[in-house]
CSV table of N, CA and C in Angstrom, one decimal:
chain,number,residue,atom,x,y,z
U,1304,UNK,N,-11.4,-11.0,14.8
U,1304,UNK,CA,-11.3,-9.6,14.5
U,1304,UNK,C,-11.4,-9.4,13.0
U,1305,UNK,N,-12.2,-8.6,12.5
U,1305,UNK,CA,-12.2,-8.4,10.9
U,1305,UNK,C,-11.4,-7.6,10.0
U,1306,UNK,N,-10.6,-8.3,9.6
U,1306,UNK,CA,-9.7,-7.4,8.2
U,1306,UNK,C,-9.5,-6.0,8.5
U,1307,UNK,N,-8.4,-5.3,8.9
U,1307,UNK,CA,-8.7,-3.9,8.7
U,1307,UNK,C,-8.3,-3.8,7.4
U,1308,UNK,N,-8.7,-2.5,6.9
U,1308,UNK,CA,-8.8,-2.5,5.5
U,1308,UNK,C,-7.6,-1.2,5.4
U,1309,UNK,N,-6.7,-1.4,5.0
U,1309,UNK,CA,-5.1,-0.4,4.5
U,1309,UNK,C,-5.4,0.6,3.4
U,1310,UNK,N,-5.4,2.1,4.1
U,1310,UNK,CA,-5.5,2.9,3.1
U,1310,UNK,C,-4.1,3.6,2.1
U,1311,UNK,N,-4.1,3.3,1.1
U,1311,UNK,CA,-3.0,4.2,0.3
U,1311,UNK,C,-2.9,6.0,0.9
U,1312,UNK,N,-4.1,6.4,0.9
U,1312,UNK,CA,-3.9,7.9,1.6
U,1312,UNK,C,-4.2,7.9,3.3
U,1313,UNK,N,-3.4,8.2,3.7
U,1313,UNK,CA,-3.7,8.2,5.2
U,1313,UNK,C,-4.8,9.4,5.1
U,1314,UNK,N,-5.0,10.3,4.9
U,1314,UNK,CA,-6.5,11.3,4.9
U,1314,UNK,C,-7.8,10.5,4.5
U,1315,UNK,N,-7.8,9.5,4.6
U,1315,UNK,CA,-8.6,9.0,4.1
U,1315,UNK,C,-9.5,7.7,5.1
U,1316,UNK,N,-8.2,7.7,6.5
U,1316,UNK,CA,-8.5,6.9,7.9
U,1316,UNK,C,-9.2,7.5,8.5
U,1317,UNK,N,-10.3,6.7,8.4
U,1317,UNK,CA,-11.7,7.5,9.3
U,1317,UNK,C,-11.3,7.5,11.0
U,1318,UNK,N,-10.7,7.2,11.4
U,1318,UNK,CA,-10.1,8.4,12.9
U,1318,UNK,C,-8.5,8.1,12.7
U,1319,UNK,N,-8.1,9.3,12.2
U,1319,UNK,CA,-6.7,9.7,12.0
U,1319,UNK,C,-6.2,10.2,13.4
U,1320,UNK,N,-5.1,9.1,14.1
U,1320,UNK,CA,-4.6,9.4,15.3
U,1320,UNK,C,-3.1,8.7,14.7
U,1321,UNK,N,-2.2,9.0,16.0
U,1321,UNK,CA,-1.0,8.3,15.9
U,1321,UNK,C,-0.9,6.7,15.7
U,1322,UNK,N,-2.1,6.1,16.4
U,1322,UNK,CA,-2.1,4.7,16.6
U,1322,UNK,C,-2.7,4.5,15.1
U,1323,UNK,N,-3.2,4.7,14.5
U,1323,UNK,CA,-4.0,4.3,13.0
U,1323,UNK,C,-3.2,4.5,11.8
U,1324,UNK,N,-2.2,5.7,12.4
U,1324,UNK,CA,-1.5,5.7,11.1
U,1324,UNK,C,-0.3,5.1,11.3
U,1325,UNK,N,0.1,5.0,11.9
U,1325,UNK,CA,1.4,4.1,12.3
U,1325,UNK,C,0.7,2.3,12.1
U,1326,UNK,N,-0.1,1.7,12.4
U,1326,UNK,CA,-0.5,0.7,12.4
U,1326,UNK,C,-1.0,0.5,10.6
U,1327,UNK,N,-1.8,1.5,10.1
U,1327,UNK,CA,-1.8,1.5,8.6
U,1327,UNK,C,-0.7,1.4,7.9
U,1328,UNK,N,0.5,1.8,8.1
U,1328,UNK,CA,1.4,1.8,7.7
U,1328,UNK,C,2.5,0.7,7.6
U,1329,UNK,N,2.3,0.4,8.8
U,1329,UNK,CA,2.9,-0.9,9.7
U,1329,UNK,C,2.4,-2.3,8.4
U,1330,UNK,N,0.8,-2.0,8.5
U,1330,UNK,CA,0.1,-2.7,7.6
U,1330,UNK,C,0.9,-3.0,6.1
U,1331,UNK,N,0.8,-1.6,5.5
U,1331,UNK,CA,1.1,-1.6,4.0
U,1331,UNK,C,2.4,-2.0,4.2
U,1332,UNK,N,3.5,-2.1,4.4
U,1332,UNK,CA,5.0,-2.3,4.4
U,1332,UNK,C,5.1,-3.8,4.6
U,1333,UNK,N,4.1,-4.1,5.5
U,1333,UNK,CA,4.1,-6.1,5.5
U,1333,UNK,C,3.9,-6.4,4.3
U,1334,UNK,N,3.0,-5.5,3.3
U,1334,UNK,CA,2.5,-6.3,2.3
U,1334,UNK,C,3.4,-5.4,1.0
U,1335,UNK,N,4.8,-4.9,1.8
U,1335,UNK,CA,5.7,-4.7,0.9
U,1335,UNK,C,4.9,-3.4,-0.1
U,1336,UNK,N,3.9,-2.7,0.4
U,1336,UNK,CA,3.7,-1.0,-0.6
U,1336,UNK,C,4.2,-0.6,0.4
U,1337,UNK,N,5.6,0.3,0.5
U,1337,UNK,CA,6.3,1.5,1.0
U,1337,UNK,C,5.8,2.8,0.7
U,1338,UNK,N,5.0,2.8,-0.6
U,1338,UNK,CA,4.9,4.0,-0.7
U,1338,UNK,C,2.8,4.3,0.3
U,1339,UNK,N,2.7,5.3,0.7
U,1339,UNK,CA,1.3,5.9,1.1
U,1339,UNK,C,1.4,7.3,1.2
U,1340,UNK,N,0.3,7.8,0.3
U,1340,UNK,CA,-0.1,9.5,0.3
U,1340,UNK,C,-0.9,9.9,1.9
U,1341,UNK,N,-0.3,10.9,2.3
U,1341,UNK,CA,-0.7,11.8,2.8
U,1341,UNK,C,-1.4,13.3,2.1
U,1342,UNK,N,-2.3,13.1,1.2
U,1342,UNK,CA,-2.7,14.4,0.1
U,1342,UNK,C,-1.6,14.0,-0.7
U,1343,UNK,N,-1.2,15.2,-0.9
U,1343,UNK,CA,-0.1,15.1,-2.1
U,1343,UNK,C,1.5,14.7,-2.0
U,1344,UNK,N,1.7,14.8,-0.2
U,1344,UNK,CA,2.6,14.2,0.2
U,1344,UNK,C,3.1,12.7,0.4
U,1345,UNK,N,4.3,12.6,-0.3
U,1345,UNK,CA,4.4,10.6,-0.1
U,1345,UNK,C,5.5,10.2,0.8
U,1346,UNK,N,4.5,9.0,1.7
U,1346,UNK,CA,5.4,8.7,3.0
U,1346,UNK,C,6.6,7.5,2.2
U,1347,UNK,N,7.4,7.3,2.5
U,1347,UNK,CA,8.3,6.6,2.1
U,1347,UNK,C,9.1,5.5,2.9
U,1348,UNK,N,8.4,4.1,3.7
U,1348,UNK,CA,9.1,3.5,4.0
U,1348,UNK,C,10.8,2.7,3.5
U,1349,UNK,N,11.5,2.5,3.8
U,1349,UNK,CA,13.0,2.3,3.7
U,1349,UNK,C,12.9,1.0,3.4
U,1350,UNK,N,12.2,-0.5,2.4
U,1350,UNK,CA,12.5,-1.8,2.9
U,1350,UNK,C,13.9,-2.2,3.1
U,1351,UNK,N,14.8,-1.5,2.7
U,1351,UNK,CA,16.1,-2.5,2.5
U,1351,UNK,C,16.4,-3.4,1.7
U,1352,UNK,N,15.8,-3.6,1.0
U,1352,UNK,CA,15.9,-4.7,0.0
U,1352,UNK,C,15.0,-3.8,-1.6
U,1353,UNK,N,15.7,-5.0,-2.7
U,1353,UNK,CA,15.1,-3.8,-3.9
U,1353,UNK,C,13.9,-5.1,-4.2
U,1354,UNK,N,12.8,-3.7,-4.8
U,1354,UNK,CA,11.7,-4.3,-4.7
U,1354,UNK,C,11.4,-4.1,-6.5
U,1355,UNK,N,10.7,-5.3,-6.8
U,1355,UNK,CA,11.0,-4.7,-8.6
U,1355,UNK,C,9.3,-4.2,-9.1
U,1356,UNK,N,9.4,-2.7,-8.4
U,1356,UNK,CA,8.4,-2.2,-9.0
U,1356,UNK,C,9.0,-0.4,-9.1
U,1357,UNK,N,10.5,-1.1,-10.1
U,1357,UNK,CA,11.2,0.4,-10.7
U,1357,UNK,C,11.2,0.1,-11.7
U,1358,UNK,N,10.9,-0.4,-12.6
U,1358,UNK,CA,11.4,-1.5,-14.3
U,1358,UNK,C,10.1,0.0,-15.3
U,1359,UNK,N,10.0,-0.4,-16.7
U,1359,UNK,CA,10.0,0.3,-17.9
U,1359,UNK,C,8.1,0.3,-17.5
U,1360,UNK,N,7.8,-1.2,-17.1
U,1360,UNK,CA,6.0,-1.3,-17.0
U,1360,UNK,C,5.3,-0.2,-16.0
U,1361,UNK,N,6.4,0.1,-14.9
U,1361,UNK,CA,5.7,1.0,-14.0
U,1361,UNK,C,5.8,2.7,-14.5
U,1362,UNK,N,7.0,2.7,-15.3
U,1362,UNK,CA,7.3,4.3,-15.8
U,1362,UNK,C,5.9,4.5,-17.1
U,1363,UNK,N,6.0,3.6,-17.4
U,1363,UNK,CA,4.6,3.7,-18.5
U,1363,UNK,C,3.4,3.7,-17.9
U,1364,UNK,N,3.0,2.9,-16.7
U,1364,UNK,CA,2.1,3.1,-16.1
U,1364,UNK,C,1.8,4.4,-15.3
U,1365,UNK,N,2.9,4.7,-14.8
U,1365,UNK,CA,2.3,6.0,-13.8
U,1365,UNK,C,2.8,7.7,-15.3
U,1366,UNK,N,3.0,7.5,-16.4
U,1366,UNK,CA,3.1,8.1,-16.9
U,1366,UNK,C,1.7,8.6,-17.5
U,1367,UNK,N,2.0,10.3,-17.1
U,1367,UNK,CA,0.4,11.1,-17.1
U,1367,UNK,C,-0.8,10.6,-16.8
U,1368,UNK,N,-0.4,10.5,-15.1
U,1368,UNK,CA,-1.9,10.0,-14.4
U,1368,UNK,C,-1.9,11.0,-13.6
U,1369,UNK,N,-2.9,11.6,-12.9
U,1369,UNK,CA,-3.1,12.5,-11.9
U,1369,UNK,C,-3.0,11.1,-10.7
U,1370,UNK,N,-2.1,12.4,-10.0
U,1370,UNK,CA,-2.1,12.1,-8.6
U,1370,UNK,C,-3.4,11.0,-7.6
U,1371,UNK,N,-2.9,10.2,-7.1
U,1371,UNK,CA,-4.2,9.6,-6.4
U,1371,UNK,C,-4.6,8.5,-7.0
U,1372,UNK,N,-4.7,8.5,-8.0
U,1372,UNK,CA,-5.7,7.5,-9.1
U,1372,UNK,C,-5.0,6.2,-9.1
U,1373,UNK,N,-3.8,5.9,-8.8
U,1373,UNK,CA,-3.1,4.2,-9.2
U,1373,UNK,C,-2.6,4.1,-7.7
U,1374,UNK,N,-1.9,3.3,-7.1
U,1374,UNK,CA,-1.0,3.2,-6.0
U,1374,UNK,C,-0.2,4.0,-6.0
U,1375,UNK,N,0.3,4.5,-4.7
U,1375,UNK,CA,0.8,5.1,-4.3
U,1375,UNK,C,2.4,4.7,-4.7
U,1376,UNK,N,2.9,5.8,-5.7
U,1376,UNK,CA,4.8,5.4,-5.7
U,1376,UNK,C,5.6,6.7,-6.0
U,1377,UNK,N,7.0,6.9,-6.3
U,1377,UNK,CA,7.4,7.9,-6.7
U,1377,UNK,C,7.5,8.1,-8.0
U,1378,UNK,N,7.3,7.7,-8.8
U,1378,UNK,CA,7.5,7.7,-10.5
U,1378,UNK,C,5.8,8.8,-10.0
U,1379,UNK,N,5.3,8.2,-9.3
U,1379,UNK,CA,3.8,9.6,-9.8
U,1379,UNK,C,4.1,10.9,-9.2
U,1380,UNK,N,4.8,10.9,-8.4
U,1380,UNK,CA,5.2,12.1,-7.5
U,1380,UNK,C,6.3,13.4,-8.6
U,1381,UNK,N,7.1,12.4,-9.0
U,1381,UNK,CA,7.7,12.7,-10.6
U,1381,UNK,C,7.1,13.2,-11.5
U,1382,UNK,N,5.6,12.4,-12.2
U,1382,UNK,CA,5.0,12.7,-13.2
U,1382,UNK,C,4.6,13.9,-12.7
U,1383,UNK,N,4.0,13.9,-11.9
U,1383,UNK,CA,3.0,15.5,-11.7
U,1383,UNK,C,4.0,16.5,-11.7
U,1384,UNK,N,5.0,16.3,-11.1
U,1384,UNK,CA,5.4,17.6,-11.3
U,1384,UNK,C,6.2,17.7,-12.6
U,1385,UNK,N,6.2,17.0,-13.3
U,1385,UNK,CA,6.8,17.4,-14.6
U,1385,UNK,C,5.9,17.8,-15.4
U,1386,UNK,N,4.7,17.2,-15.2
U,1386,UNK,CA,3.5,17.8,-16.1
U,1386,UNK,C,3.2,18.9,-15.6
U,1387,UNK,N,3.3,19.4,-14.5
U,1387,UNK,CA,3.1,20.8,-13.8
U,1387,UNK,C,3.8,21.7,-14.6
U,1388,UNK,N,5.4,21.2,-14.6
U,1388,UNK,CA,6.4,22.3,-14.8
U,1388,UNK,C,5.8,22.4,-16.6
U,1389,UNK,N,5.0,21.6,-17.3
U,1389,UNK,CA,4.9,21.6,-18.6
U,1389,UNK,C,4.0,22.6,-18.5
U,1390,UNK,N,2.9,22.1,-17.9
U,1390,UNK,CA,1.6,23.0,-18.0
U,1390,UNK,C,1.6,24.3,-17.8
U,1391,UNK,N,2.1,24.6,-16.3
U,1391,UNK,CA,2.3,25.7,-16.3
U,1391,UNK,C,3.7,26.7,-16.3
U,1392,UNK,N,4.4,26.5,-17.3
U,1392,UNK,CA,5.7,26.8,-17.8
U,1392,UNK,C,6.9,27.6,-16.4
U,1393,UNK,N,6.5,27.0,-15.6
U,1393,UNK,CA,7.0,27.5,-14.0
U,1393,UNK,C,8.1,26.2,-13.5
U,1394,UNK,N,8.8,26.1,-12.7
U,1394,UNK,CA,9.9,25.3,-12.0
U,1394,UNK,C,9.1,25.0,-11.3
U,1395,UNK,N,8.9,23.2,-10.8
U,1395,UNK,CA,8.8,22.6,-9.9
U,1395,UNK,C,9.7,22.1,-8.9
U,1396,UNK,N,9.7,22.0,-7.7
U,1396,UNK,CA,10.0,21.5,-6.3
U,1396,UNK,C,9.8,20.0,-6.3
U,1397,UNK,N,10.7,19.2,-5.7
U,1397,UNK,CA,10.1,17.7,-5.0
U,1397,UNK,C,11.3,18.1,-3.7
U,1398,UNK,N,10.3,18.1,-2.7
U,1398,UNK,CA,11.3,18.0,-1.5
U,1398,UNK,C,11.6,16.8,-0.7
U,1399,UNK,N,12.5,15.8,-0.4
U,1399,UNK,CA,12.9,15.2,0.1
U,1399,UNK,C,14.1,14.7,1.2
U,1400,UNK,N,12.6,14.1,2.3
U,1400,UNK,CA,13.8,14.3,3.9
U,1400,UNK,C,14.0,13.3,4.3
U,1401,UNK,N,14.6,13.5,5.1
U,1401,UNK,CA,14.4,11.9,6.1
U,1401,UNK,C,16.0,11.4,6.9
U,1402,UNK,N,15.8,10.6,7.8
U,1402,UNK,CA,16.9,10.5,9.0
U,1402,UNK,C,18.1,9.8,7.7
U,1403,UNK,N,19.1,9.6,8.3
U,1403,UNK,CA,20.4,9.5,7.3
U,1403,UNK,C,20.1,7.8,7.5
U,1404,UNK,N,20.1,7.5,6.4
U,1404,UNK,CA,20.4,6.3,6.0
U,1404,UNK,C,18.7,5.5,5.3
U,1405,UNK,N,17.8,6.7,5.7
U,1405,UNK,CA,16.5,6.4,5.2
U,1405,UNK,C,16.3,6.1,3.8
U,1406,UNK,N,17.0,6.6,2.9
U,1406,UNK,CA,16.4,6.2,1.4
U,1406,UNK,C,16.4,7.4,0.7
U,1407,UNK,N,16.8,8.4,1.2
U,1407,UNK,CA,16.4,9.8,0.4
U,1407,UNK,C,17.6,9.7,-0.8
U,1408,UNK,N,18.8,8.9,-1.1
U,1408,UNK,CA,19.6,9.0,-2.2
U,1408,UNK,C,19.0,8.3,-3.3
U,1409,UNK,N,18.3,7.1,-2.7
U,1409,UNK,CA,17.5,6.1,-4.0
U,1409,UNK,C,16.4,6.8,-4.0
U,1410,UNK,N,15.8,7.1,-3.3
U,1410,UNK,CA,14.3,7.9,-3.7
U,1410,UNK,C,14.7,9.0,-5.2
U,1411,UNK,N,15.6,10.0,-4.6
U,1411,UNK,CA,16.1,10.6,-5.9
U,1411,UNK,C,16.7,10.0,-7.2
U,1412,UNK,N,17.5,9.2,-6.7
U,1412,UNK,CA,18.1,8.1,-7.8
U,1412,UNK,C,16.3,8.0,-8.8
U,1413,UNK,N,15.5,7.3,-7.9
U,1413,UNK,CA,14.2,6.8,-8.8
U,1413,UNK,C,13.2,7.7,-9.4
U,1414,UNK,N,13.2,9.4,-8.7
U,1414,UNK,CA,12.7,10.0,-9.5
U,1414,UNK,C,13.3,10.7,-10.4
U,1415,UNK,N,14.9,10.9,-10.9
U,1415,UNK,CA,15.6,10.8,-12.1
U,1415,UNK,C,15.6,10.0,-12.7
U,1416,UNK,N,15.2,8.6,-12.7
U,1416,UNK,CA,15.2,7.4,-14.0
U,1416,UNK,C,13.8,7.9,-14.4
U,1417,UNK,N,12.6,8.4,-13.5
U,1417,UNK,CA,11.3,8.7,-14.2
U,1417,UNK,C,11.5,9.3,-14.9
U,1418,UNK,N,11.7,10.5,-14.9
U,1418,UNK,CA,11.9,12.1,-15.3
U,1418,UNK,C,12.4,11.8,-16.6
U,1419,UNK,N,13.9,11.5,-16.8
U,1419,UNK,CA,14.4,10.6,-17.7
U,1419,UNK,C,13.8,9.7,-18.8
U,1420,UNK,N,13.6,9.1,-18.1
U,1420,UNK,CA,11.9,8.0,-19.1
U,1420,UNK,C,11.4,8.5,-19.9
């Protein structure tokens, strides 16, 4: 069977069904990227364990990049909307959900070290 190929945006799985994105997903988290865009929305698996792609190299990297362009993480989810709230002198939103115990305290923990940055 040949390679399936793991997309960072799930809009981007040429037959988007339950089975494709769950198995894409399934995919990316073996190979330890938690993070995948759904458009502008980012899915967020939980590893449990800390993974070291929160350090100074990544804050500089995803700093002032449009959305889409690098891998999928939250430092970019961060950037945009801070450059949003710059650009267009308006308050930005990041909404974050998820079942209790999912990650939603570190997920915010990590887009306040960006923001910060």
């Amino acid at each position: 069977q040949p390679q399936q190929k793991d997309y960072d945006d799930l809009c981007g799985l040429p037959d988007l069904n339950e089975k494709t994105l769950l198995e894409n997903l399934r995919s990316r988290f073996k190979q330890e990227k938690i993070y995948t865009y759904v458009g502008s929305i980012l899915i967020v698996i939980n590893p449990f364990k800390f993974l070291p792609i929160y350090n100074p190299k990544y804050v500089k990297m995803y700093d002032n990049h449009q959305l889409g362009k690098l891998e999928p993480h939250i430092y970019a989810v961060a950037d945009v909307a801070y450059h949003a709230m710059l650009q267009r002198r308006k308050n930005q939103c990041i909404v974050i959900s998820g079942e209790s115990g999912s990650g939603k305290t570190q997920s915010t923990n990590f887009l306040i070290h960006h923001l910060t940055a």
